[in-house]
Amino acid sequence: MGLKIHTHINLHAYTPSYPTLPEASYIPAKPNVQLGALHQLYYDPNIENKNLAQKWLMQAQISAQAWQFCWALLRPDKVPEIQYFGASALHTKISRYWGDIPAEQYGTLKTQLFSQIALFASGSKIVLTRLCVALASLALNMMPEAWPGAVGEMVRAFQEEGGAADGRARCLALLELLTVLPEEFQTSRLPQYRKGQVRGALGREWAAVCPLLQQLLRQPESPAPVKARALKCLSSWVLLDVPLSESEGLLEAGFAALADPELFDTAVEAIVNAISQPDSQRYVSTLLKLVPQVLQLQEQLREAVQNGDMETSHGICRIAVSLGENHSRSLLEQVEHWQSFLALVNMIMFCTGIPGHYPVNETTSSLTLTFWYTLQDDIMSFEAEKQTVYLQVYRPVYFQLVDVLLHKAQFPTDEEYASWTSDEKEQFRIYRVDISDTLMYVYEMLGAELLSNLYDKLGRLLTNAEQPTSWQHTEALLYGFQSIAETIDVNYSDVIPGLIGLIPRININNVQLADTVMFTIGALAEWLADHPVMLSSVLPLVLQALGNPDLSVSSVSTLKKICRECKYDLPPYATNIVAVSQEVLIKQIHKTSQCMWLMQALGFLLSALPVEDILRNLHSLITPYIQQLEKLADETPNPSNKLAIIHILGLLSNLFTTLDITKQEEESGDSAPPIKSTPPQTGPNPVVVVLQQVFALIQTVLSKWLNDSQVVEAVCAIFEKSVKTLLHDFAPMVSQLSEMLGQMYSTIPQASALDLTRQMMHIFASETDHFPPIKALFELVTSVTLTIFQQGPRDHPDIVDSFMQLQAQALKRKPDLFLSENLDVKAVFHCGVLSLKFPEAPTVKSTCLFFTELLPHCADVPPVGQVVQDDGKLLLLAVLEAIGGQSSRSLMDQFAEVLFCMNKHCFGLLTVWLKEALQSPGFPSSRVSNEQKDTFSQQVLRERVNKRRVKDIVKEFTLVCRGLHGTEYAAEY
């Protein structure tokens, strides 16, 4: 080799001088103790001993004594596991506790690390890497002032003759050191201002690295391991955005290395990393030189595909895609080179359509999909005249892309598909979703012509009696339609009537094809609403599919879409739809979630019928379940009948979620076609009629299952969904439901009862006739919850969360509730202060919401004003504790809002409280000085209008309190 490497350091003559650091721990400095712990960690079969040893060793690594034992653990007589721990301890000390090392020790530490790396150049690879990382960390902390020209010194140190290791070993050690240096920079904990300085210094060091790598890659006698390490080193350095123009020679060597199977993977990584750097787009002339080099790989790519060499085809595809995806705009703009870029696009098209089924025969095609988005975006972003020119060239390319994608989306033969694992099938499903998203995006460019194109192909396929067609081909074309119709408005399209006409002609002899037919019909539900005459063509197919458990998801979701979009055109079909749905529900063909969807579909369907028809259908639909529920209510509770009860209650909930006759009047106004208008309904709401009929039965079920939160939730869900749907029509139920909720909550408090109370509060707050029972319920649940707080609320964060949300809703909708003699406002306030200290984030958020609703009523609700005056300081202390570090940083915006409300609505009091609170030494954190506390106080008190500013002030202060100000954590915050 032309590179001469050695070290002049005499290990035996050198005695290290260790930094004298404060005694920070009980860890013994003697290495024998560490050896015992390491032996336990690696060899002890007892997992508890291993965990104990690991915990102890983690503490040892950060102790002051680590400086002594880490060198001892690196001695040649130790096994690699022991040496590795010693090297790791060194890295930990240097990277995390740099501030503890006296400046006069830097040189000593550097020399010793050079010595150890030279020693391990021919030793254990994992120990060598760890030592290189330690020296890299040292260099980053010293650059640029304390160690200028660090990389040049590293190269010179390893090029000198002598030492225990041979030239090749020293060369590999140097390359390892140069490789980990940029990697360590990417993960270092340097403050932001230092990162900029060090990045600049590293950029200047590239001048020392680049010639070395070129020499190693171009020398014919360089062994493959050296070339591989040189390519890996290039890969690492290009991540620092070194100029692409300066790497041309290295990239050329990288492309040459692709011919060597040993170097292929490393070369791909280096080329892709270099091309993908954001800064590389500035070097257009270099990019233009790269295009022919990539195109020259096509022969190697075709050979790899023919030979089934997935790794090689995958690697070459990555290179082509990274060039096209990262630089399509720059390359498109080089008009004189349009043919070479088009050739690159066609090469990527070849990769998209690579033979075989993803993910079993190939894994390459998925890499290309994002490129097609990027290219389209770049073309469509040009001004109109330029865009027209590019579209002439690229529209045909995109039509070809659609054909390729639909071919790739085809299922394999039934026999082959049956042999796939469940994981492969799931990957293929996700791949098809990605293709679907791409087709939807491509539609933006190709427009209506794309639908016509697909329709013509499907028509030829289904009407050509001479040529037999595979179901896979038909399914893929339909999938293309479905992909577009799901998200694009196709109402204007003149091919949809033809498509609907073709669907009944499809010979559905396969589950996958049947699924896609269903989803395609579902995607056209909005179109069917505007063309109801076509419903008779597709509805029988959907109802037939409902009876097939293999088509459960597709058939039920399609029926739900049709019932939602076309409900005013479905009355002629209602009897049939209800009958088929009842049959499949009784036969239990579908899983629970599909049963729930089916009930929602029936709710939409029934909403458009006259009340007497709704009641008649509800009676036939619900009666079997009511009878079953009566039977279950008489049984002794057990896990089996619990699931059955929850299932039935869930069916009722989902039916009542969508059964909304009030929408008829809204949707039969001027904007809706006259054919869909329906006379206004009179009499009680059908849902209320049914609820009143089953109310006693639900009470019976509750009485037996009151201590089971899942059953209670299922009961509450029926009423909550009914309240949300019916709104004021729910009024006849308010009194008896309020009474039942009060009894439930008094016996065994559950969060779901509070949530339902909140829902009724929201809707009926302004209705004097119906509000008294809600008021009584509110006072009762408040009283019961206050008792829970007295007994210890920590075991019930869900109840506390819901309780705070209820109190906030009361203050928002009906603040005069807090004037009631039956409400202990002071106790509620104290519960809120206590809830701010809960560890559960949702509970704290709800509590902050409560206080932001409460504080504005200091003036107009005397009991609120009184409690804030008496005990507001407790609230402030809790908020300051949270900001000081007691609560998660993710909650600081919520606490800032409470502080802002205090400032806005009780400014005088806050001024006094803040001064008193912040006078306490070490409060809210020992890390903040009195000056910082004063600044914070003044900043907060100044901001009575700008809430955003208060949030920023609080974020800044909490970082100071936590000792994170100016760190990388702060930068991410």
CSV table of N, CA, C and O in Angstrom, one decimal, residues 570-658:
chain,number,residue,atom,x,y,z
A,570,LEU,N,-84.0,5.5,-0.6
A,570,LEU,CA,-84.0,4.1,-0.2
A,570,LEU,C,-85.3,3.6,0.3
A,570,LEU,O,-85.5,2.4,0.4
A,571,PRO,N,-86.3,4.5,0.6
A,571,PRO,CA,-87.6,3.9,1.2
A,571,PRO,C,-88.2,2.7,0.4
A,571,PRO,O,-88.6,1.7,1.0
A,572,PRO,N,-88.1,2.7,-1.0
A,572,PRO,CA,-88.6,1.6,-1.7
A,572,PRO,C,-87.9,0.3,-1.4
A,572,PRO,O,-88.4,-0.8,-1.6
A,573,TYR,N,-86.6,0.4,-1.0
A,573,TYR,CA,-85.8,-0.8,-0.7
A,573,TYR,C,-85.7,-1.1,0.8
A,573,TYR,O,-85.1,-2.1,1.1
A,574,ALA,N,-86.3,-0.2,1.6
A,574,ALA,CA,-86.1,-0.3,3.0
A,574,ALA,C,-86.5,-1.7,3.6
A,574,ALA,O,-85.7,-2.3,4.4
A,575,THR,N,-87.6,-2.2,3.3
A,575,THR,CA,-88.1,-3.4,3.8
A,575,THR,C,-87.1,-4.6,3.6
A,575,THR,O,-86.8,-5.3,4.4
A,576,ASN,N,-86.6,-4.6,2.3
A,576,ASN,CA,-85.7,-5.6,1.9
A,576,ASN,C,-84.3,-5.5,2.7
A,576,ASN,O,-83.8,-6.5,3.2
A,577,ILE,N,-83.8,-4.2,2.8
A,577,ILE,CA,-82.6,-4.0,3.5
A,577,ILE,C,-82.7,-4.4,4.9
A,577,ILE,O,-81.8,-5.1,5.5
A,578,VAL,N,-83.8,-4.0,5.6
A,578,VAL,CA,-83.9,-4.4,7.0
A,578,VAL,C,-84.0,-5.9,7.2
A,578,VAL,O,-83.4,-6.5,8.1
A,579,ALA,N,-84.8,-6.5,6.3
A,579,ALA,CA,-84.9,-8.0,6.4
A,579,ALA,C,-83.6,-8.7,6.2
A,579,ALA,O,-83.3,-9.6,7.0
A,580,VAL,N,-82.8,-8.3,5.2
A,580,VAL,CA,-81.5,-9.0,5.0
A,580,VAL,C,-80.6,-8.7,6.2
A,580,VAL,O,-79.9,-9.6,6.7
A,581,SER,N,-80.6,-7.5,6.7
A,581,SER,CA,-79.7,-7.1,7.8
A,581,SER,C,-80.1,-7.9,9.0
A,581,SER,O,-79.2,-8.4,9.8
A,582,GLN,N,-81.4,-8.0,9.3
A,582,GLN,CA,-81.9,-8.8,10.5
A,582,GLN,C,-81.4,-10.2,10.4
A,582,GLN,O,-80.9,-10.8,11.4
A,583,GLU,N,-81.5,-10.8,9.2
A,583,GLU,CA,-81.1,-12.2,9.0
A,583,GLU,C,-79.6,-12.4,9.3
A,583,GLU,O,-79.3,-13.3,10.0
A,584,VAL,N,-78.8,-11.5,8.8
A,584,VAL,CA,-77.3,-11.7,9.0
A,584,VAL,C,-77.0,-11.4,10.4
A,584,VAL,O,-76.1,-12.0,11.0
A,585,LEU,N,-77.7,-10.5,11.1
A,585,LEU,CA,-77.5,-10.3,12.5
A,585,LEU,C,-77.9,-11.5,13.4
A,585,LEU,O,-77.1,-11.9,14.3
A,586,ILE,N,-79.0,-12.1,13.1
A,586,ILE,CA,-79.5,-13.2,13.8
A,586,ILE,C,-78.5,-14.4,13.6
A,586,ILE,O,-78.2,-15.2,14.5
A,587,LYS,N,-78.1,-14.6,12.4
A,587,LYS,CA,-77.1,-15.7,12.1
A,587,LYS,C,-75.7,-15.4,12.6
A,587,LYS,O,-74.9,-16.3,12.5
A,588,GLN,N,-75.5,-14.2,13.1
A,588,GLN,CA,-74.2,-13.9,13.7
A,588,GLN,C,-73.0,-14.1,12.7
A,588,GLN,O,-72.0,-14.7,13.0
A,589,ILE,N,-73.3,-13.6,11.4
A,589,ILE,CA,-72.3,-13.8,10.4
A,589,ILE,C,-71.1,-12.9,10.6
A,589,ILE,O,-70.0,-13.2,10.2
A,590,HIS,N,-71.4,-11.7,11.1
A,590,HIS,CA,-70.3,-10.7,11.2
A,590,HIS,C,-69.7,-10.5,12.6
A,590,HIS,O,-70.4,-10.8,13.6
A,591,LYS,N,-68.5,-10.0,12.6
A,591,LYS,CA,-67.9,-9.7,13.9
A,591,LYS,C,-68.5,-8.5,14.5
A,591,LYS,O,-69.3,-7.8,13.9
A,592,THR,N,-68.2,-8.3,15.8
A,592,THR,CA,-68.8,-7.2,16.6
A,592,THR,C,-68.8,-5.8,15.9
A,592,THR,O,-69.8,-5.2,15.7
A,593,SER,N,-67.6,-5.4,15.4
A,593,SER,CA,-67.5,-4.1,14.8
A,593,SER,C,-68.3,-3.9,13.6
A,593,SER,O,-68.9,-2.9,13.4
A,594,GLN,N,-68.4,-5.0,12.8
A,594,GLN,CA,-69.3,-4.9,11.6
A,594,GLN,C,-70.7,-4.9,11.9
A,594,GLN,O,-71.5,-4.2,11.3
A,595,CYS,N,-71.1,-5.6,13.0
A,595,CYS,CA,-72.5,-5.5,13.5
A,595,CYS,C,-72.8,-4.1,13.9
A,595,CYS,O,-73.9,-3.6,13.6
A,596,MET,N,-71.9,-3.4,14.5
A,596,MET,CA,-72.1,-2.0,14.9
A,596,MET,C,-72.3,-1.1,13.7
A,596,MET,O,-73.2,-0.3,13.6
A,597,TRP,N,-71.4,-1.3,12.7
A,597,TRP,CA,-71.6,-0.6,11.4
A,597,TRP,C,-72.9,-0.8,10.8
A,597,TRP,O,-73.6,0.1,10.3
A,598,LEU,N,-73.4,-2.1,10.8
A,598,LEU,CA,-74.6,-2.4,10.2
A,598,LEU,C,-75.8,-1.7,10.9
A,598,LEU,O,-76.7,-1.2,10.2
A,599,MET,N,-75.7,-1.6,12.2
A,599,MET,CA,-76.7,-0.9,13.0
A,599,MET,C,-76.7,0.6,12.6
A,599,MET,O,-77.8,1.3,12.5
A,600,GLN,N,-75.5,1.2,12.4
A,600,GLN,CA,-75.4,2.6,12.0
A,600,GLN,C,-76.1,2.8,10.6
A,600,GLN,O,-76.8,3.7,10.4
A,601,ALA,N,-75.8,1.8,9.7
A,601,ALA,CA,-76.4,1.9,8.4
A,601,ALA,C,-77.9,1.9,8.5
A,601,ALA,O,-78.6,2.7,7.8
A,602,LEU,N,-78.5,1.0,9.3
A,602,LEU,CA,-79.9,0.9,9.5
A,602,LEU,C,-80.5,2.2,10.1
A,602,LEU,O,-81.6,2.7,9.8
A,603,GLY,N,-79.7,2.8,11.0
A,603,GLY,CA,-80.1,4.1,11.6
A,603,GLY,C,-80.3,5.2,10.5
A,603,GLY,O,-81.3,5.9,10.5
A,604,PHE,N,-79.3,5.3,9.6
A,604,PHE,CA,-79.4,6.2,8.5
A,604,PHE,C,-80.6,5.9,7.6
A,604,PHE,O,-81.4,6.8,7.3
A,605,LEU,N,-80.8,4.6,7.3
A,605,LEU,CA,-81.9,4.2,6.5
A,605,LEU,C,-83.3,4.6,7.1
A,605,LEU,O,-84.1,5.2,6.4
A,606,LEU,N,-83.5,4.2,8.4
A,606,LEU,CA,-84.8,4.5,9.0
A,606,LEU,C,-85.0,6.0,9.2
A,606,LEU,O,-86.2,6.4,9.2
A,607,SER,N,-84.0,6.8,9.3
A,607,SER,CA,-84.1,8.2,9.5
A,607,SER,C,-85.0,8.9,8.4
A,607,SER,O,-85.7,9.9,8.7
A,608,ALA,N,-85.0,8.3,7.2
A,608,ALA,CA,-85.7,9.0,6.1
A,608,ALA,C,-87.2,8.4,6.0
A,608,ALA,O,-87.9,8.9,5.1
A,609,LEU,N,-87.6,7.5,6.9
A,609,LEU,CA,-89.0,7.0,6.8
A,609,LEU,C,-89.9,7.7,7.6
A,609,LEU,O,-89.5,8.4,8.6
A,610,PRO,N,-91.2,7.6,7.4
A,610,PRO,CA,-92.2,8.2,8.3
A,610,PRO,C,-92.1,7.6,9.6
A,610,PRO,O,-91.7,6.4,9.8
A,611,VAL,N,-92.6,8.3,10.7
A,611,VAL,CA,-92.4,7.8,12.1
A,611,VAL,C,-93.1,6.5,12.3
A,611,VAL,O,-92.5,5.6,12.9
A,612,GLU,N,-94.3,6.3,11.7
A,612,GLU,CA,-94.9,5.0,12.0
A,612,GLU,C,-94.1,3.8,11.3
A,612,GLU,O,-94.0,2.7,11.9
A,613,ASP,N,-93.5,4.1,10.2
A,613,ASP,CA,-92.6,3.0,9.6
A,613,ASP,C,-91.4,2.8,10.4
A,613,ASP,O,-90.9,1.7,10.5
A,614,ILE,N,-90.8,3.9,10.9
A,614,ILE,CA,-89.6,3.8,11.8
A,614,ILE,C,-90.0,2.9,13.0
A,614,ILE,O,-89.2,2.0,13.3
A,615,LEU,N,-91.1,3.2,13.6
A,615,LEU,CA,-91.4,2.5,14.8
A,615,LEU,C,-91.7,1.0,14.5
A,615,LEU,O,-91.3,0.1,15.3
A,616,ARG,N,-92.3,0.7,13.4
A,616,ARG,CA,-92.6,-0.6,13.0
A,616,ARG,C,-91.3,-1.4,12.8
A,616,ARG,O,-91.1,-2.5,13.2
A,617,ASN,N,-90.4,-0.8,12.0
A,617,ASN,CA,-89.1,-1.4,11.7
A,617,ASN,C,-88.3,-1.6,13.0
A,617,ASN,O,-87.6,-2.6,13.2
A,618,LEU,N,-88.3,-0.6,13.9
A,618,LEU,CA,-87.6,-0.7,15.1
A,618,LEU,C,-88.1,-1.8,15.9
A,618,LEU,O,-87.3,-2.6,16.6
A,619,HIS,N,-89.4,-2.0,15.9
A,619,HIS,CA,-90.0,-3.0,16.7
A,619,HIS,C,-89.5,-4.4,16.3
A,619,HIS,O,-89.0,-5.2,17.1
A,620,SER,N,-89.5,-4.6,15.0
A,620,SER,CA,-89.1,-5.9,14.5
A,620,SER,C,-87.6,-6.1,14.6
A,620,SER,O,-87.1,-7.2,14.9
A,621,LEU,N,-86.9,-5.0,14.5
A,621,LEU,CA,-85.4,-5.1,14.6
A,621,LEU,C,-84.9,-5.3,16.0
A,621,LEU,O,-84.0,-6.1,16.2
A,622,ILE,N,-85.5,-4.6,17.0
A,622,ILE,CA,-85.0,-4.6,18.3
A,622,ILE,C,-85.6,-5.7,19.2
A,622,ILE,O,-84.9,-6.2,20.1
A,623,THR,N,-86.8,-6.1,18.9
A,623,THR,CA,-87.5,-7.0,19.8
A,623,THR,C,-86.7,-8.3,20.2
A,623,THR,O,-86.6,-8.6,21.3
A,624,PRO,N,-86.1,-8.9,19.2
A,624,PRO,CA,-85.3,-10.1,19.5
A,624,PRO,C,-84.2,-9.8,20.6
A,624,PRO,O,-83.9,-10.6,21.5
A,625,TYR,N,-83.6,-8.6,20.4
A,625,TYR,CA,-82.5,-8.3,21.4
A,625,TYR,C,-83.0,-7.9,22.7
A,625,TYR,O,-82.4,-8.2,23.8
A,626,ILE,N,-84.2,-7.3,22.8
A,626,ILE,CA,-84.8,-6.9,24.1
A,626,ILE,C,-85.1,-8.2,24.8
A,626,ILE,O,-84.9,-8.4,26.0
A,627,GLN,N,-85.7,-9.2,24.1
A,627,GLN,CA,-86.0,-10.5,24.7
A,627,GLN,C,-84.8,-11.2,25.2
A,627,GLN,O,-84.7,-11.7,26.3
A,628,GLN,N,-83.7,-11.1,24.4
A,628,GLN,CA,-82.4,-11.7,24.9
A,628,GLN,C,-81.9,-11.0,26.1
A,628,GLN,O,-81.4,-11.6,27.0
A,629,LEU,N,-82.0,-9.7,26.1
A,629,LEU,CA,-81.5,-8.8,27.2
A,629,LEU,C,-82.3,-9.2,28.5
A,629,LEU,O,-81.7,-9.2,29.6
A,630,GLU,N,-83.6,-9.3,28.4
A,630,GLU,CA,-84.5,-9.7,29.5
A,630,GLU,C,-84.0,-11.0,30.1
A,630,GLU,O,-83.9,-11.2,31.3
A,631,LYS,N,-83.7,-12.0,29.2
A,631,LYS,CA,-83.2,-13.3,29.7
A,631,LYS,C,-81.9,-13.1,30.4
A,631,LYS,O,-81.6,-13.7,31.5
A,632,LEU,N,-81.0,-12.3,29.8
A,632,LEU,CA,-79.6,-12.1,30.4
A,632,LEU,C,-79.7,-11.4,31.8
A,632,LEU,O,-78.9,-11.7,32.7
A,633,ALA,N,-80.7,-10.5,31.9
A,633,ALA,CA,-80.8,-9.7,33.1
A,633,ALA,C,-81.2,-10.6,34.3
A,633,ALA,O,-80.9,-10.3,35.4
A,634,ASP,N,-81.9,-11.7,34.0
A,634,ASP,CA,-82.3,-12.6,35.0
A,634,ASP,C,-81.2,-13.6,35.5
A,634,ASP,O,-81.3,-14.2,36.5
A,635,GLU,N,-80.1,-13.7,34.7
A,635,GLU,CA,-79.1,-14.7,34.9
A,635,GLU,C,-78.1,-14.1,36.0
A,635,GLU,O,-77.9,-12.9,36.1
A,636,THR,N,-77.4,-15.0,36.6
A,636,THR,CA,-76.3,-14.6,37.5
A,636,THR,C,-75.1,-14.0,36.7
A,636,THR,O,-74.8,-14.6,35.7
A,637,PRO,N,-74.6,-12.9,37.0
A,637,PRO,CA,-73.5,-12.3,36.2
A,637,PRO,C,-72.3,-13.2,36.1
A,637,PRO,O,-71.9,-13.9,37.0
A,638,ASN,N,-71.8,-13.4,34.8
A,638,ASN,CA,-70.6,-14.1,34.5
A,638,ASN,C,-70.0,-13.6,33.3
A,638,ASN,O,-70.7,-12.8,32.5
A,639,PRO,N,-68.7,-13.9,33.0
A,639,PRO,CA,-68.0,-13.3,31.8
A,639,PRO,C,-68.8,-13.5,30.5
A,639,PRO,O,-68.7,-12.6,29.6
A,640,SER,N,-69.4,-14.6,30.3
A,640,SER,CA,-70.1,-14.9,29.1
A,640,SER,C,-71.3,-14.0,28.8
A,640,SER,O,-71.4,-13.4,27.8
A,641,ASN,N,-72.2,-13.9,29.8
A,641,ASN,CA,-73.3,-13.1,29.6
A,641,ASN,C,-73.0,-11.6,29.7
A,641,ASN,O,-73.7,-10.7,29.1
A,642,LYS,N,-71.9,-11.2,30.3
A,642,LYS,CA,-71.4,-9.8,30.3
A,642,LYS,C,-71.1,-9.4,28.8
A,642,LYS,O,-71.6,-8.3,28.4
A,643,LEU,N,-70.4,-10.2,28.1
A,643,LEU,CA,-70.1,-9.9,26.7
A,643,LEU,C,-71.3,-9.7,25.9
A,643,LEU,O,-71.5,-8.8,25.0
A,644,ALA,N,-72.3,-10.6,26.1
A,644,ALA,CA,-73.6,-10.6,25.4
A,644,ALA,C,-74.3,-9.3,25.7
A,644,ALA,O,-74.9,-8.7,24.8
A,645,ILE,N,-74.4,-8.9,26.9
A,645,ILE,CA,-75.1,-7.7,27.4
A,645,ILE,C,-74.4,-6.5,26.7
A,645,ILE,O,-75.1,-5.6,26.1
A,646,ILE,N,-73.1,-6.4,26.8
A,646,ILE,CA,-72.3,-5.3,26.2
A,646,ILE,C,-72.6,-5.2,24.7
A,646,ILE,O,-72.7,-4.1,24.1
A,647,HIS,N,-72.7,-6.4,24.0
A,647,HIS,CA,-72.9,-6.4,22.6
A,647,HIS,C,-74.3,-5.9,22.2
A,647,HIS,O,-74.4,-5.0,21.3
A,648,ILE,N,-75.3,-6.3,23.0
A,648,ILE,CA,-76.7,-5.8,22.7
A,648,ILE,C,-76.7,-4.3,23.0
A,648,ILE,O,-77.3,-3.5,22.2
A,649,LEU,N,-76.2,-3.8,24.1
A,649,LEU,CA,-76.2,-2.4,24.4
A,649,LEU,C,-75.5,-1.6,23.3
A,649,LEU,O,-75.9,-0.5,22.9
A,650,GLY,N,-74.4,-2.2,22.8
A,650,GLY,CA,-73.6,-1.6,21.7
A,650,GLY,C,-74.4,-1.4,20.4
A,650,GLY,O,-74.4,-0.4,19.7
A,651,LEU,N,-75.2,-2.5,20.1
A,651,LEU,CA,-76.0,-2.4,18.9
A,651,LEU,C,-77.1,-1.3,19.0
A,651,LEU,O,-77.3,-0.5,18.1
A,652,LEU,N,-77.7,-1.2,20.2
A,652,LEU,CA,-78.7,-0.1,20.4
A,652,LEU,C,-78.0,1.3,20.3
A,652,LEU,O,-78.5,2.2,19.7
A,653,SER,N,-76.8,1.4,20.9
A,653,SER,CA,-76.1,2.7,20.9
A,653,SER,C,-75.8,3.1,19.5
A,653,SER,O,-76.0,4.3,19.1
A,654,ASN,N,-75.3,2.2,18.6
A,654,ASN,CA,-74.9,2.5,17.3
A,654,ASN,C,-76.1,2.8,16.4
A,654,ASN,O,-76.1,3.7,15.5
A,655,LEU,N,-77.3,2.1,16.7
A,655,LEU,CA,-78.5,2.4,16.0
A,655,LEU,C,-79.0,3.8,16.3
A,655,LEU,O,-79.3,4.6,15.4
A,656,PHE,N,-78.9,4.2,17.5
A,656,PHE,CA,-79.4,5.5,17.9
A,656,PHE,C,-78.4,6.7,17.6
A,656,PHE,O,-78.8,7.8,17.5
A,657,THR,N,-77.2,6.3,17.3
A,657,THR,CA,-76.2,7.3,16.9
A,657,THR,C,-76.6,7.9,15.6
A,657,THR,O,-76.3,9.1,15.4
A,658,THR,N,-77.2,7.2,14.6
A,658,THR,CA,-77.4,7.7,13.3
A,658,THR,C,-78.9,7.9,13.0
A,658,THR,O,-79.3,8.4,12.0
